[in-house]
């Protein structure tokens, strides 16, 4: 029986570990003993607990309750807690980290220094933009991980360029496993009706990147464009806590835009699936909209997920907010998209099959 620690901390982590934990519970309960560590990087009910409830994550996590602070402070606090935790648990065969958040990077660093093997899920993605804190996290995590699981061909290429081909496994997208698993629940509600919106007749928006919301002029200019668009289609804006703080700080009026708190997983995907278009700067939403074949406009200068542009529904609108209206109107007209290979609901099965072969080979 091998002990594996799964690390979660921020909202985009929960839907990535849930299907793997279920796969262990269903098919590898004799081979592996999974443990979950929750750093508490995200702590509001709507950013964390609701995901445990809705995704039915089958293990109670060990919680560090770190909370918010500067990147350095948050990283350091998580490292100290994880170091102490690892000193007090018996033999760990693997630490699994997902994505690119501070929690994943901080815990991977601690595990590496204790010579505990690390698997990184969603490895190899690169925006080649080191202004993004997530890009720094991605590079560090991949460089110290022992097993790299990838979601798309660009990640395989990036890891080959970084001489990591021998530990790279192209398995597909665990986030899509969660989405497929929850599809019947997602389809059982019509969340848009609560806002008097109509099927395929509204735009859903999320924004939280520092590059969009931390600069007052830029943020105001984006909101003014979105307000214009809302005359064509009503816009429902799910406001991330970081964004909420900035709206208050800059005294921004949201005019005709409908604002709401962050949603649970089921409600969020339901709103996405029934929308005409999604506007975002999130990483995961670019993937979920591509899978659901909903047009998506990403308000960023680049993406670390190019398959969503090449094969999916994603359009990168760039950094000049004066052009955003044009991109959004063009995207409303887009029609056909293709399926992305290995985004088929089976990624967790592939991951556990590989981990079983590697960890239980002796
Ligand atoms: C983090 C991730 C980002 C991910 C995003 C999803 C990093 C570097 N960034 O960004 O990749 O796309 O999560 O949400 O790890 N806050 C609350 N309540 C919460 C959580 C946060 O009020 O439950 C506030 C904090 O006070 C803080 C701000 O939101 O001021 C930002 O939180 P933080 O964890 O630093 O990063 P995110 O911007 O959420």
Coordinates of N, CA and C in Angstrom, one line a residue, residues 11 41-44 47 68-71 74 102 133-134 207-215 219 237-250 261-262 281:
X11 N -9.3 27.5 -5.9 CA -10.5 27.0 -6.6 C -10.2 26.1 -7.8
X41 N -5.3 28.4 0.6 CA -5.1 29.6 -0.2 C -6.4 30.3 -0.5
X42 N -7.4 29.5 -0.9 CA -8.7 30.0 -1.0 C -9.5 29.5 0.1
X43 N -10.4 30.3 0.7 CA -11.0 29.9 2.0 C -12.5 30.3 2.1
X44 N -13.0 31.2 1.2 CA -14.4 31.6 1.2 C -15.2 30.3 0.9
X47 N -15.5 29.6 -2.7 CA -14.2 29.4 -3.4 C -13.6 28.1 -3.1
X68 N -4.7 34.7 2.7 CA -4.2 35.6 1.7 C -3.0 36.3 2.2
X69 N -2.2 36.8 1.3 CA -1.0 37.6 1.6 C -0.2 37.8 0.3
X70 N 0.9 38.4 0.4 CA 1.7 38.5 -0.8 C 2.2 37.2 -1.3
X71 N 2.6 37.1 -2.5 CA 3.0 35.8 -3.1 C 4.1 35.1 -2.2
X74 N 2.7 34.0 1.2 CA 1.8 32.9 1.1 C 2.6 31.6 0.8
X102 N 0.0 29.0 -6.4 CA 1.1 29.1 -5.4 C 1.2 27.9 -4.5
X133 N 2.4 35.3 -12.4 CA 2.9 34.5 -11.4 C 2.8 33.0 -11.7
X134 N 1.7 32.6 -12.4 CA 1.5 31.2 -12.7 C 2.6 30.6 -13.6
X207 N -13.5 37.7 -14.4 CA -12.2 38.4 -14.6 C -11.5 38.4 -13.2
X208 N -10.2 38.0 -13.2 CA -9.5 38.2 -11.9 C -8.0 38.4 -12.0
X209 N -7.5 38.3 -13.2 CA -6.0 38.4 -13.4 C -5.6 39.8 -13.0
X210 N -4.4 39.9 -12.2 CA -3.9 41.2 -11.9 C -3.7 42.1 -13.1
X211 N -3.4 41.6 -14.3 CA -3.1 42.4 -15.5 C -4.4 43.1 -15.9
X212 N -5.6 42.5 -15.6 CA -6.8 43.2 -16.0 C -7.5 44.0 -14.9
X213 N -7.3 43.5 -13.6 CA -8.1 44.2 -12.6 C -7.3 45.1 -11.6
X214 N -6.0 45.0 -11.7 CA -5.2 45.8 -10.7 C -4.9 47.2 -11.2
X215 N -5.0 47.4 -12.6 CA -4.8 48.7 -13.1 C -6.1 49.4 -13.3
X219 N -9.0 48.4 -16.1 CA -10.2 47.8 -15.6 C -11.4 48.6 -15.9
X237 N -21.8 38.8 -14.7 CA -20.4 38.8 -14.2 C -20.3 38.2 -12.9
X238 N -19.6 37.0 -12.8 CA -19.3 36.3 -11.6 C -18.0 36.9 -11.0
X239 N -18.2 37.6 -9.9 CA -17.1 38.5 -9.4 C -16.2 37.7 -8.4
X240 N -15.0 37.5 -8.8 CA -13.9 36.9 -7.9 C -13.6 37.8 -6.7
X241 N -13.3 37.3 -5.6 CA -13.0 38.2 -4.4 C -11.9 39.3 -4.7
X242 N -10.9 38.9 -5.4 CA -9.8 39.9 -5.8 C -10.4 41.0 -6.6
X243 N -11.3 40.7 -7.5 CA -11.9 41.7 -8.4 C -12.9 42.5 -7.6
X244 N -13.6 41.9 -6.7 CA -14.6 42.7 -5.8 C -13.9 43.8 -5.1
X245 N -12.7 43.4 -4.5 CA -11.9 44.4 -3.8 C -11.5 45.6 -4.7
X246 N -11.1 45.2 -5.9 CA -10.7 46.3 -6.8 C -11.8 47.2 -7.3
X247 N -13.0 46.6 -7.5 CA -14.2 47.4 -7.8 C -14.5 48.4 -6.8
X248 N -14.3 48.0 -5.5 CA -14.6 48.9 -4.4 C -13.5 50.0 -4.3
X249 N -12.2 49.5 -4.4 CA -11.1 50.4 -4.3 C -11.1 51.5 -5.4
X250 N -11.5 51.1 -6.7 CA -11.5 52.1 -7.8 C -12.8 52.7 -7.9
X261 N -21.9 36.8 -6.9 CA -20.8 36.2 -6.2 C -20.3 35.0 -7.0
X262 N -19.1 34.5 -6.7 CA -18.6 33.3 -7.4 C -19.6 32.1 -7.2
X281 N -10.6 35.7 -18.2 CA -9.2 35.7 -18.3 C -8.7 34.5 -17.5

